[in-house]
Short mmCIF file of C-alpha atoms and ligand atoms in Angstrom, two decimals:
data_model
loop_
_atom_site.label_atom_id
_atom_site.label_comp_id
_atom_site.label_asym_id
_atom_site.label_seq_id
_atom_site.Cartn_x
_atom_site.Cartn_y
_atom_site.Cartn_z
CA UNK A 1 -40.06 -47.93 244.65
CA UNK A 2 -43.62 -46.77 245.11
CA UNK A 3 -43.55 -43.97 247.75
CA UNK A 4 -47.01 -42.48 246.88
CA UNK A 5 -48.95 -45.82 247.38
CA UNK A 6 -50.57 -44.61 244.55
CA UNK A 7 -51.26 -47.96 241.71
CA UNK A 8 -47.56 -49.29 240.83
CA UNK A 9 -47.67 -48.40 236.78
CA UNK A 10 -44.09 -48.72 236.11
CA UNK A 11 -44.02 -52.21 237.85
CA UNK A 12 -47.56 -52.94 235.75
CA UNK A 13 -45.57 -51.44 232.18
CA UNK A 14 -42.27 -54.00 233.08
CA UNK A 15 -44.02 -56.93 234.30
CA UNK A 16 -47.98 -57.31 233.40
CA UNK A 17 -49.03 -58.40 230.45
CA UNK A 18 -52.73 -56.64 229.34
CA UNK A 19 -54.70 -57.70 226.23
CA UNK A 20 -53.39 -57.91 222.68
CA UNK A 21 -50.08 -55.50 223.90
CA UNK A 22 -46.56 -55.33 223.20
CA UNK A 23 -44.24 -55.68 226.11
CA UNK A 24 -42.02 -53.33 224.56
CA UNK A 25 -44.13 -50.88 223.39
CA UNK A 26 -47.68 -51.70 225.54
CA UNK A 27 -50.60 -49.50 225.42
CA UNK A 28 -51.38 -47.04 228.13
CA UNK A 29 -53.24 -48.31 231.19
CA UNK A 30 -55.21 -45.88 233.21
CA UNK A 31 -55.72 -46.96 236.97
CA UNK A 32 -58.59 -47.68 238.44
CA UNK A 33 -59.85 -47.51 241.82
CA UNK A 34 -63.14 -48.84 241.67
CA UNK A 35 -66.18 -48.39 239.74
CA UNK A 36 -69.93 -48.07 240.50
CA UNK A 37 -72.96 -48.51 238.51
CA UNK A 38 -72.22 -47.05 235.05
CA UNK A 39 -68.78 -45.11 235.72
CA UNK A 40 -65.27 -46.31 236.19
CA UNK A 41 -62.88 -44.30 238.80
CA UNK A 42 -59.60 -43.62 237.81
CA UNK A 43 -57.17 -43.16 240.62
CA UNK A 44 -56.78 -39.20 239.43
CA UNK A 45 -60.16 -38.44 240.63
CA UNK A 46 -61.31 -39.02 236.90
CA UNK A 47 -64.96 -39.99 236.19
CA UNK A 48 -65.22 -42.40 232.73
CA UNK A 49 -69.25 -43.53 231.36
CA UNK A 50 -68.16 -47.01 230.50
CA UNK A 51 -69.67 -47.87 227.17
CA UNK A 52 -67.89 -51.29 226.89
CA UNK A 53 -69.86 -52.80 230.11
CA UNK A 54 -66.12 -53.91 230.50
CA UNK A 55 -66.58 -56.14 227.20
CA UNK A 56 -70.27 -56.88 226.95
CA UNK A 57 -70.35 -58.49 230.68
CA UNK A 58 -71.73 -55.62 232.92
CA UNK A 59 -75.49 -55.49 232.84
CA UNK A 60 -76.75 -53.99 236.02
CA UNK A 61 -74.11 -51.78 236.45
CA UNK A 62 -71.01 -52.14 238.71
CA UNK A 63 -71.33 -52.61 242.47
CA UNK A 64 -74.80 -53.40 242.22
CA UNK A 65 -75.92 -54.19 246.14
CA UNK A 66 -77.86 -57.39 245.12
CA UNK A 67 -74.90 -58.87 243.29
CA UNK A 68 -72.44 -57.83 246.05
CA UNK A 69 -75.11 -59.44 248.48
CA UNK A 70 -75.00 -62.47 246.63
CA UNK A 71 -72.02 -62.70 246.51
CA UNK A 72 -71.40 -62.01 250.62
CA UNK A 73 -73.87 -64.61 251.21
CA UNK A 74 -72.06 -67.19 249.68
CA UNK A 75 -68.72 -66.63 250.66
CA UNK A 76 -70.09 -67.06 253.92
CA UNK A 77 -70.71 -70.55 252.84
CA UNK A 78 -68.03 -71.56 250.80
CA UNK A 79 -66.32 -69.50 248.14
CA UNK A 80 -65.42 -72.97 246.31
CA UNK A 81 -65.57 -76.57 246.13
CA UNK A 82 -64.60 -79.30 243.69
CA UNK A 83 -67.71 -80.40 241.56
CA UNK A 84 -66.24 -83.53 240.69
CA UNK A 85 -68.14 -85.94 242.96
CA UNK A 86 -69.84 -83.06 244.74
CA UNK A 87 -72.76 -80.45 243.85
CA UNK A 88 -74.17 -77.68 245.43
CA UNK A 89 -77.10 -75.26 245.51
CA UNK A 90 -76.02 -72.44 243.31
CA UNK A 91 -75.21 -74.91 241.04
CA UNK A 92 -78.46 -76.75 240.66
CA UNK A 93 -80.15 -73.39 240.36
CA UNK A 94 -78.56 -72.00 237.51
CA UNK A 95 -79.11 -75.49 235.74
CA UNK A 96 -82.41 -74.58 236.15
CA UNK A 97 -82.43 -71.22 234.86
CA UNK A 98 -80.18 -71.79 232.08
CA UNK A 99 -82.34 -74.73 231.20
CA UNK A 100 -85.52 -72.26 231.46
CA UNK A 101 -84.18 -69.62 229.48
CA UNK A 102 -82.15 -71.66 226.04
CA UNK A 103 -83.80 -73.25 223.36
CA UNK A 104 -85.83 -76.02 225.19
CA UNK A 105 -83.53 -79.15 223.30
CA UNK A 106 -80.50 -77.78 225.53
CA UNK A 107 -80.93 -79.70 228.35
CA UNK A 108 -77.46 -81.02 229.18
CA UNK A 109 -74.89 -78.36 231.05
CA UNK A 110 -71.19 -78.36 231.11
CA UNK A 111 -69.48 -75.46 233.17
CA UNK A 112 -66.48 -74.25 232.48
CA UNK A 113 -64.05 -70.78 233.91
CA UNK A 114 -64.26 -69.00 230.39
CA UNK A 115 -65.44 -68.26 226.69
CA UNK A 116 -62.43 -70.31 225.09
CA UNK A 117 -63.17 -73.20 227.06
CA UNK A 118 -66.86 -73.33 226.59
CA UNK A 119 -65.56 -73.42 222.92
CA UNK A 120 -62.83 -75.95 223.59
CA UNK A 121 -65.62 -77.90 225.18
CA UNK A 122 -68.19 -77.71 222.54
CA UNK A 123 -65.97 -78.45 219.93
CA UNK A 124 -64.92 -81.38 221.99
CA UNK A 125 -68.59 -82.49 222.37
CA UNK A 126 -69.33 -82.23 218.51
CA UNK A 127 -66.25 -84.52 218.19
CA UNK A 128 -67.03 -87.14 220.81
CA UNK A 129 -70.43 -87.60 219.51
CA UNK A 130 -69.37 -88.54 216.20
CA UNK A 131 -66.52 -90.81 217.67
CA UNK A 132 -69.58 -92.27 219.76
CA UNK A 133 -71.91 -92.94 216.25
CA UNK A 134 -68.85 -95.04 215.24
CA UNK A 135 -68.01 -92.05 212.39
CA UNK A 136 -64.14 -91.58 212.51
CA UNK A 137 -63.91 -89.15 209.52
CA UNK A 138 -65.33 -86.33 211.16
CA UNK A 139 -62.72 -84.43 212.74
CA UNK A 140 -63.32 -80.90 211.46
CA UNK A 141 -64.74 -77.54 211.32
CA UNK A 142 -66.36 -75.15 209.09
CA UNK A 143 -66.38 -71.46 210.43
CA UNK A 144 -66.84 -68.28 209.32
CA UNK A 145 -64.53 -65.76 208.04
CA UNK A 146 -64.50 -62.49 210.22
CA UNK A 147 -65.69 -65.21 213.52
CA UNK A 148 -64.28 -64.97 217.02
CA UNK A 149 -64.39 -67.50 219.12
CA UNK A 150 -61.43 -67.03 221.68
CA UNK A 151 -58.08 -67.21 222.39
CA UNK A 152 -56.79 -70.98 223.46
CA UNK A 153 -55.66 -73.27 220.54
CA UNK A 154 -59.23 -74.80 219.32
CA UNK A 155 -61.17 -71.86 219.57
CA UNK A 156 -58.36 -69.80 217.68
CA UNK A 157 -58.50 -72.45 215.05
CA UNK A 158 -61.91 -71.34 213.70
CA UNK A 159 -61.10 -67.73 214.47
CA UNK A 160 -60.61 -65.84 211.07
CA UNK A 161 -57.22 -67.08 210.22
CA UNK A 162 -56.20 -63.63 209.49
CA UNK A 163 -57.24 -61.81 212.58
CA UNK A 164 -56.39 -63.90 214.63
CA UNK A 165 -52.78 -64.44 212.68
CA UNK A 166 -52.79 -68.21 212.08
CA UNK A 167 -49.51 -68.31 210.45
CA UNK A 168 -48.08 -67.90 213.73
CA UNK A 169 -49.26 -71.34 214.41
CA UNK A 170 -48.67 -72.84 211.09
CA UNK A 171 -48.05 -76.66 211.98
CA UNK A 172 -49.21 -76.70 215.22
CA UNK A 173 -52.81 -75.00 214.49
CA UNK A 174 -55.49 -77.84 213.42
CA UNK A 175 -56.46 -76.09 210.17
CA UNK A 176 -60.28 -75.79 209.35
CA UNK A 177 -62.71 -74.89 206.53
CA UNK A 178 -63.55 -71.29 206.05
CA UNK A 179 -66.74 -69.88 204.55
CA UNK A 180 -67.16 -66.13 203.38
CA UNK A 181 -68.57 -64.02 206.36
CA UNK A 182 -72.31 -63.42 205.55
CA UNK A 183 -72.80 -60.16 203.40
CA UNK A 184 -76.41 -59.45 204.29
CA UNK A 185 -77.11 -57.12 206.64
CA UNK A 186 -79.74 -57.93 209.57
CA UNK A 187 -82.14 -55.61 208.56
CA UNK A 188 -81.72 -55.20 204.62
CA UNK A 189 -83.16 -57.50 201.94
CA UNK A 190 -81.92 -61.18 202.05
CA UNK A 191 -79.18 -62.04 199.20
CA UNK A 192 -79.89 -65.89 198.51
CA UNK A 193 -76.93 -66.08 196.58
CA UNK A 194 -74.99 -66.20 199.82
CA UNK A 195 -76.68 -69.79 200.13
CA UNK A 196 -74.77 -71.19 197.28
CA UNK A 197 -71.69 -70.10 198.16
CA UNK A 198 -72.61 -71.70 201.63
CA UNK A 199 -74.21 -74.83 200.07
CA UNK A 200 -71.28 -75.55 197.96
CA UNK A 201 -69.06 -75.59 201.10
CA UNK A 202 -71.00 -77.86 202.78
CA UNK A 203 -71.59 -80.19 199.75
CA UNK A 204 -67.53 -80.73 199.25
CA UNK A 205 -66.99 -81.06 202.98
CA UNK A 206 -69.99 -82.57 205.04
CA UNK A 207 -68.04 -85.90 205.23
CA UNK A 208 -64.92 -84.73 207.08
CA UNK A 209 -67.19 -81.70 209.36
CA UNK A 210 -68.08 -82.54 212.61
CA UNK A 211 -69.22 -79.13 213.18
CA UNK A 212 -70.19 -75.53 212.15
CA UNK A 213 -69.18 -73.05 214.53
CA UNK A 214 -70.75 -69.39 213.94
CA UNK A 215 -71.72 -66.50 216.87
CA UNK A 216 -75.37 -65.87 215.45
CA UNK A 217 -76.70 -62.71 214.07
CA UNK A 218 -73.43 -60.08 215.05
CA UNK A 219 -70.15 -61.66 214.19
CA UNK A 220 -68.22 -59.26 217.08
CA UNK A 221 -64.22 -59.01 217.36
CA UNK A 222 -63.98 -60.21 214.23
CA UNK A 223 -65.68 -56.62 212.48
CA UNK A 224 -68.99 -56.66 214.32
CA UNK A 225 -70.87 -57.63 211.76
CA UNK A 226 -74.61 -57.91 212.08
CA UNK A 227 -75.85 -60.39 209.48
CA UNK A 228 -79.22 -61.57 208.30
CA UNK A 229 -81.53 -63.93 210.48
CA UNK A 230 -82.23 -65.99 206.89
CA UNK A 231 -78.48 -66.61 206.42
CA UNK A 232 -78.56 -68.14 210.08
CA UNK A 233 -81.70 -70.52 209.03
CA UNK A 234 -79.67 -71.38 205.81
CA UNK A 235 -77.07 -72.78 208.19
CA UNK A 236 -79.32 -74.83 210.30
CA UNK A 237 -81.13 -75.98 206.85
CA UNK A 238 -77.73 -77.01 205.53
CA UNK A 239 -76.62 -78.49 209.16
CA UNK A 240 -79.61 -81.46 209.23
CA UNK A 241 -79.56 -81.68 205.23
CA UNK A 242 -75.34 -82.89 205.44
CA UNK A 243 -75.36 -84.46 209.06
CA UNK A 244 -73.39 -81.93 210.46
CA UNK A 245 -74.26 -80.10 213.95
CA UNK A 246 -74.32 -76.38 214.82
CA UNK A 247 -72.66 -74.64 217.72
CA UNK A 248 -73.51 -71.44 218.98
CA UNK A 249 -71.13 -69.22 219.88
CA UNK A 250 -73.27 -67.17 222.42
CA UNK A 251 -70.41 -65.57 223.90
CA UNK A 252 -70.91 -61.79 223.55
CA UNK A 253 -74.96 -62.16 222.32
CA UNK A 254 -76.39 -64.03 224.99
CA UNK A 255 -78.21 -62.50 228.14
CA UNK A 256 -80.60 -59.97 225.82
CA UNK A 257 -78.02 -57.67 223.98
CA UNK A 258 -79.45 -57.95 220.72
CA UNK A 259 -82.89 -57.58 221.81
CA UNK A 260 -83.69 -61.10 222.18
CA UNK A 261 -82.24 -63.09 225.09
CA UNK A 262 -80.23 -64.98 222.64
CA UNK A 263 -79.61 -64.00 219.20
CA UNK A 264 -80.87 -67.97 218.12
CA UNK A 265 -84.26 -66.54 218.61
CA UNK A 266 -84.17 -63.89 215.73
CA UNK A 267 -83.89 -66.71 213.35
CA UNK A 268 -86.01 -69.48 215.25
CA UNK A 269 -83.55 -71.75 215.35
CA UNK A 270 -81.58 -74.00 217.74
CA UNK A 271 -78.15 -74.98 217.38
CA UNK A 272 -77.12 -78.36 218.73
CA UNK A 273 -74.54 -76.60 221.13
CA UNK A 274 -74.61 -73.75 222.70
CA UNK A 275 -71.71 -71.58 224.18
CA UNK A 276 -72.34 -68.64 226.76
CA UNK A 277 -70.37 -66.81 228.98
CA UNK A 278 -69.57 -62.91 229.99
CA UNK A 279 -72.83 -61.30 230.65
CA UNK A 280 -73.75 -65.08 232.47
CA UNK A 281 -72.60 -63.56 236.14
CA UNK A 282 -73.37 -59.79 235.33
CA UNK A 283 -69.84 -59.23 234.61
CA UNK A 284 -69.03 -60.06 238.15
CA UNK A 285 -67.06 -63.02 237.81
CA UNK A 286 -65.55 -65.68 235.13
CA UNK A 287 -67.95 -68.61 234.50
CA UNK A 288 -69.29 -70.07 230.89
CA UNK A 289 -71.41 -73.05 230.36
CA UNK A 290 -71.28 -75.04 227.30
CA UNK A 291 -75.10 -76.45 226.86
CA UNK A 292 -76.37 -79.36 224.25
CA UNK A 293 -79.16 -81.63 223.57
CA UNK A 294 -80.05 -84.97 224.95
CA UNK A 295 -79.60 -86.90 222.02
CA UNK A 296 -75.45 -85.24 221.62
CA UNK A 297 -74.98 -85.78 225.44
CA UNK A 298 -76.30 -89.51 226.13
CA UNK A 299 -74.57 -90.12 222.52
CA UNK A 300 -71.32 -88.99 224.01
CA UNK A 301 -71.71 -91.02 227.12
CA UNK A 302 -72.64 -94.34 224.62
CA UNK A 303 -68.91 -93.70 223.17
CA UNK A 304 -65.43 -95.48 223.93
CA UNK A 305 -64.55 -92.79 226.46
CA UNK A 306 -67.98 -93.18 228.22
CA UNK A 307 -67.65 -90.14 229.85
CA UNK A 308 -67.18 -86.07 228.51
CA UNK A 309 -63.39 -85.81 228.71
CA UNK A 310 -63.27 -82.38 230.54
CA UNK A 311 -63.02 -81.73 234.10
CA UNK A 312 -61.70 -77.44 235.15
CA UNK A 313 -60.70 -77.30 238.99
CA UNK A 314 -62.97 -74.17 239.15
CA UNK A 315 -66.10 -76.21 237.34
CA UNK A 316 -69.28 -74.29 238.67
CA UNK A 317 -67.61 -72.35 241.05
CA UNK A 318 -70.21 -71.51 243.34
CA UNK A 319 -69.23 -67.91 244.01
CA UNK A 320 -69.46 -67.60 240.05
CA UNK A 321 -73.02 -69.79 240.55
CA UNK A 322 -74.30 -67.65 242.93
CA UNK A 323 -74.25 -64.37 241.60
CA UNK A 324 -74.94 -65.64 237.84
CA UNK A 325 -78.61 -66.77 239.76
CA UNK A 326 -78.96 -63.25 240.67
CA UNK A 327 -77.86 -61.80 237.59
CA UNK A 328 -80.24 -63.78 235.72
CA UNK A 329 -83.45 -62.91 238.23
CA UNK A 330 -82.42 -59.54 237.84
CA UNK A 331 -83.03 -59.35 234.13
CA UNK A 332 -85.84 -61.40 233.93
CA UNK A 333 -87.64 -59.25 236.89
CA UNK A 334 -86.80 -56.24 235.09
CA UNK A 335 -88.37 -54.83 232.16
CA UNK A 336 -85.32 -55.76 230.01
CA UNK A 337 -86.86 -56.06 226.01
CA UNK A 338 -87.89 -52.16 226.67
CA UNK A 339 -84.81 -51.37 228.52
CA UNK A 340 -82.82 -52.96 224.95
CA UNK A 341 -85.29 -51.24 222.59
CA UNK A 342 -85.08 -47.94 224.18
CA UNK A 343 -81.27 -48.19 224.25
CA UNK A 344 -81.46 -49.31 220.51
CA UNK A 345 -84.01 -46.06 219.58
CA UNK A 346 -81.53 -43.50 221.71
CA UNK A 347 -78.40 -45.23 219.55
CA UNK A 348 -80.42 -45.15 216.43
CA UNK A 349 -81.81 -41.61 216.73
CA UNK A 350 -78.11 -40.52 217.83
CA UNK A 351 -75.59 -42.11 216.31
CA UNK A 352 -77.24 -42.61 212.82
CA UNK A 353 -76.49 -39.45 212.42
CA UNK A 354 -72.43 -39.73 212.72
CA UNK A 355 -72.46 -41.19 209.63
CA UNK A 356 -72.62 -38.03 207.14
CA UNK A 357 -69.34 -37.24 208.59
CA UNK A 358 -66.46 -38.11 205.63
CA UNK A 359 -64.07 -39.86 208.21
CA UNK A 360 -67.30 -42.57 208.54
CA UNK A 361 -67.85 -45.18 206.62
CA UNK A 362 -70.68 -46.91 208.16
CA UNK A 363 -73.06 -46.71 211.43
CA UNK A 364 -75.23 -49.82 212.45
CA UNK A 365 -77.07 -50.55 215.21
CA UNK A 366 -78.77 -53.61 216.52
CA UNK A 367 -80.27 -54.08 219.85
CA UNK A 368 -77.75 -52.33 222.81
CA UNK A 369 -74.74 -52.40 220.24
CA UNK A 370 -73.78 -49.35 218.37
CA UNK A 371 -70.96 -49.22 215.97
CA UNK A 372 -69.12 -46.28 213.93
CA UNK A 373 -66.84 -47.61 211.35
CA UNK A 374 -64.30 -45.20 209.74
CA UNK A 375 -62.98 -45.41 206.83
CA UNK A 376 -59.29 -45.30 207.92
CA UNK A 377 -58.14 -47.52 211.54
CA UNK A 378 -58.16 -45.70 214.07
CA UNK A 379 -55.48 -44.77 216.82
CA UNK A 380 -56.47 -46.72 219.94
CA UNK A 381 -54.24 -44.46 222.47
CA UNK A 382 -55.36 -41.01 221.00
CA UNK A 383 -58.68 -41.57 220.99
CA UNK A 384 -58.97 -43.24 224.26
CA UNK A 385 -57.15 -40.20 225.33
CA UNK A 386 -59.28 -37.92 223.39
CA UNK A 387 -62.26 -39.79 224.83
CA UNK A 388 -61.36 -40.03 228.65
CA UNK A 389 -60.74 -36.10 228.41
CA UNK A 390 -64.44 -35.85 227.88
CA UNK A 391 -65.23 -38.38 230.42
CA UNK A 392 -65.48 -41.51 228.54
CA UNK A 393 -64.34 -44.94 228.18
CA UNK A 394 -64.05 -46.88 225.06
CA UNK A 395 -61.83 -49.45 223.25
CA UNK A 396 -62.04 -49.44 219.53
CA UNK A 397 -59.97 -51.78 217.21
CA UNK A 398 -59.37 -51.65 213.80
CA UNK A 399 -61.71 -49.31 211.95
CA UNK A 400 -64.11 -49.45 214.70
CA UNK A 401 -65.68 -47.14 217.50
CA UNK A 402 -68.29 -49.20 219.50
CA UNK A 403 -70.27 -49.14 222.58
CA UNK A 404 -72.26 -51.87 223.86
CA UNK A 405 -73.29 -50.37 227.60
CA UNK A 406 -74.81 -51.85 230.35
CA UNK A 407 -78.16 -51.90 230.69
CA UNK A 408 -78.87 -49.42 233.12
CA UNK A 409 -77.13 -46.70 231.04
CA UNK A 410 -79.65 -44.12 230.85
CA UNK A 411 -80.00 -41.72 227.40
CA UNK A 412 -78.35 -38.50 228.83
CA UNK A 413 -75.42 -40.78 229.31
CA UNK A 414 -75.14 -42.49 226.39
CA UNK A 415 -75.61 -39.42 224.30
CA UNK A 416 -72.67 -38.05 226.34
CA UNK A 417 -70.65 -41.18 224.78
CA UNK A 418 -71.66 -40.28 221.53
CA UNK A 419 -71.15 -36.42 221.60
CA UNK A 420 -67.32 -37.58 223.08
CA UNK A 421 -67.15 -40.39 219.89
CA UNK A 422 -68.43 -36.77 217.52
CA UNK A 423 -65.31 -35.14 218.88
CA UNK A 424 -62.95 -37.85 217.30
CA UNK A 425 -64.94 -37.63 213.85
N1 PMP B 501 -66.51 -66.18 221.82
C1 PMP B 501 -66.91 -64.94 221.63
C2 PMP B 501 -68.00 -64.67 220.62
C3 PMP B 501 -66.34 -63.88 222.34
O1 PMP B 501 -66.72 -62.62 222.13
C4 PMP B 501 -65.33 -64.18 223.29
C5 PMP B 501 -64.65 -63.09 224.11
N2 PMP B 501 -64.41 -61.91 223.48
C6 PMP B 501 -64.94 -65.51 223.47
C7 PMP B 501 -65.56 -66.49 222.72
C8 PMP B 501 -63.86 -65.88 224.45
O2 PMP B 501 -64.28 -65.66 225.75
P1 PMP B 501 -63.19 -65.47 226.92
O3 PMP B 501 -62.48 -64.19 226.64
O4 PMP B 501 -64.03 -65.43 228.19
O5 PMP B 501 -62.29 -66.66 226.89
#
């Protein structure tokens, strides 16, 4: 019994599942009580800079008054409503915007609730169409090792079979083709021998690929790697060479964290499908949108099924809709290409420097990401221990330490993050 009313952690330890933990021997979780523009509350009267913009979704900071007034407004109207056979304003809207702000051949929208399904759905797109062209043999993927694409079965099927422990699944798991992760780093001189490797893949396997499925530019759960633009344009090159169609995993880069609103841009490409999510609503809600061409869409509609077999209760939720409009108008009013260079030039100037320490491997920064990589993995609960004692929160995995703030973090702040990540070192 909870006689404090204070947050119920035994009941959360014995019954709650969180993240990627053990239910016998879970993680800590610290309670929180609320959280407003760049801090999280914890119930103890604790104080945390979040430098994970609660996993790359918080832009504008939390309780932001416009996004709260967004979302007031349209509760007022209705919170939800079925989109099949129905549409509604907040809807249309962000069709609009999303339209305005992609690649202009993405024309075509499919909402979903998360990340994973925007994959599910794109890699059910990129399998339709080819049904639709009459091409049967065409029923899987290449991927990259080191990707992340999600959690549910398809998406965890091009995940880096390691990572994401395939062999749990063995039989079960559709199993794809895997390319080496790219090696050349986004701002160092171009290895073209990488394009080989890649051609040779595509050469042996074109006929049987409906799809390649890459996040552009940082490769992020799977060892946030930040590759080279030209290895991206290979891709595309080798896509339209073999007949085989790109999705985007836009998941984590979309919405201007790299420095450009979508990471596509650094390599001028487009991909045939594109998947975004997280940042989409300002980290205020779940919502993702799977976007394509015209050519993949009306080609899907020509095939046996005649229709895009996918169809979430919560499809454009208009709550999610309404304060994903906002979100948007709010970046594009603001000054955000400065806001992301400025962040990038505090990181740069500051963190670079972490990396003459001999527990540090490597340091790299690209746009509003920052990442420390040690040379041995690191131990999650000490460190977030170690890190909230200095007022701070972060999540690192593996070898890494990495913040990715919201926008509105100002430098004091997140040099305070990185003076608390120098304590660790
Ligand atoms: N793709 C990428 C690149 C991601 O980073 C994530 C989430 N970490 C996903 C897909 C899955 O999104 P969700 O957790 O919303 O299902």
């Amino acid at each position: 019994m909870n006689i404090n009313n204070t947050i119920d952690l035994d009941f959360d330890k014995n019954h709650l599942w969180h993240p990627y933990t053990s239910m016998i021997n879970p993680l800590p979780v610290y309670p929180v009580t609320h959280a407003s523009g760049v801090h999280i509350y914890l119930e103890n009267g604790e104080k945390l800079l979040d430098g994970m913009a609660s996993w790359w979704s918080v832009l504008h900071g939390y309780n932001h008054p416009i996004l709260n007034e967004a979302i007031k407004e349209q509760v007022d109207q209705m919170s939800h409503v079925m989109f099949g056979g129905l549409t509604h304003r907040p809807a249309v809207e962000l069709g609009k915007k999303l339209i305005e702000i992609t690649p202009p051949s993405l024309t075509r929208i499919f909402f979903a609730d998360s990340g994973s399904v925007a994959v599910e759905v794109a890699i059910k797109m990129a399998m339709q169409y080819w049904q639709s062209k009459g091409i049967n043999t065409k029923n899987k993927l290449m991927a990259l090792s080191k990707g992340y694409h999600g959690d549910t079965f398809a998406a965890m099927s091009v995940c880096d079979p390691v990572n994401s422990m395939h062999s749990l699944y063995k039989g079960f798991l559709p199993e794809h083709y895997f390319v080496p992760a790219p090696t050349s780093r986004f701002n160092d001189a171009f290895d073209g021998s990488e394009i080989k490797v890649l051609e040779q893949h595509f050469a042996e396997h074109h006929n049987d690929v409906a799809a390649f499925i890459l996040e552009p530019i940082v490769q992020n759960a799977g060892g946030m790697n930040f590759y080279h633009a030209n290895y991206l344009k290979a891709v595309r090159e080798l896509c339209n060479k073999y007949n085989v169609l790109l999705i985007c995993d836009e998941i984590a880069t979309g919405f201007g964290r790299t420095g450009k609103m979508f990471a596509v841009e650094h390599a001028d490409i487009e991909p045939d499908i594109l998947c975004i999510g997280k940042a989409i609503t300002g980290g205020y809600m779940t919502l993702s949108a799977t976007l394509t061409s015209d050519k993949i869409a009306l080609g899907i509609s020509e095939g046996e099924a005649g229709v895009m077999m996918h169809g979430p209760t919560f499809m454009a939720n208009p709550l999610a809709c309404a304060v994903a409009n906002k979100s948007i108008e709010l970046l594009l009013e603001s000054d955000w290409q400065n806001t992301i260079s400025r962040i990038e030039t505090c990181l740069k100037t500051h963190l670079t420097p972490l990396v003459s320490y001999d527990s540090v491997a490597d340091v790299r920064i690209l746009g509003a990401i920052g990442v420390v990589e040690m040379k041995h993995p690191v131990d999650v609960a000490a460190v977030q221990k170690h890190l909230i004692s200095k007022g701070v929160w972060l999540r690192p995995f593996g070898k890494l330490i990495y913040m990715m703030p919201p926008y509105v973090m100002q430098d004091e702040e997140l040099i305070q993050i990185i003076d608390a990540i120098k304590t660790m070192l």
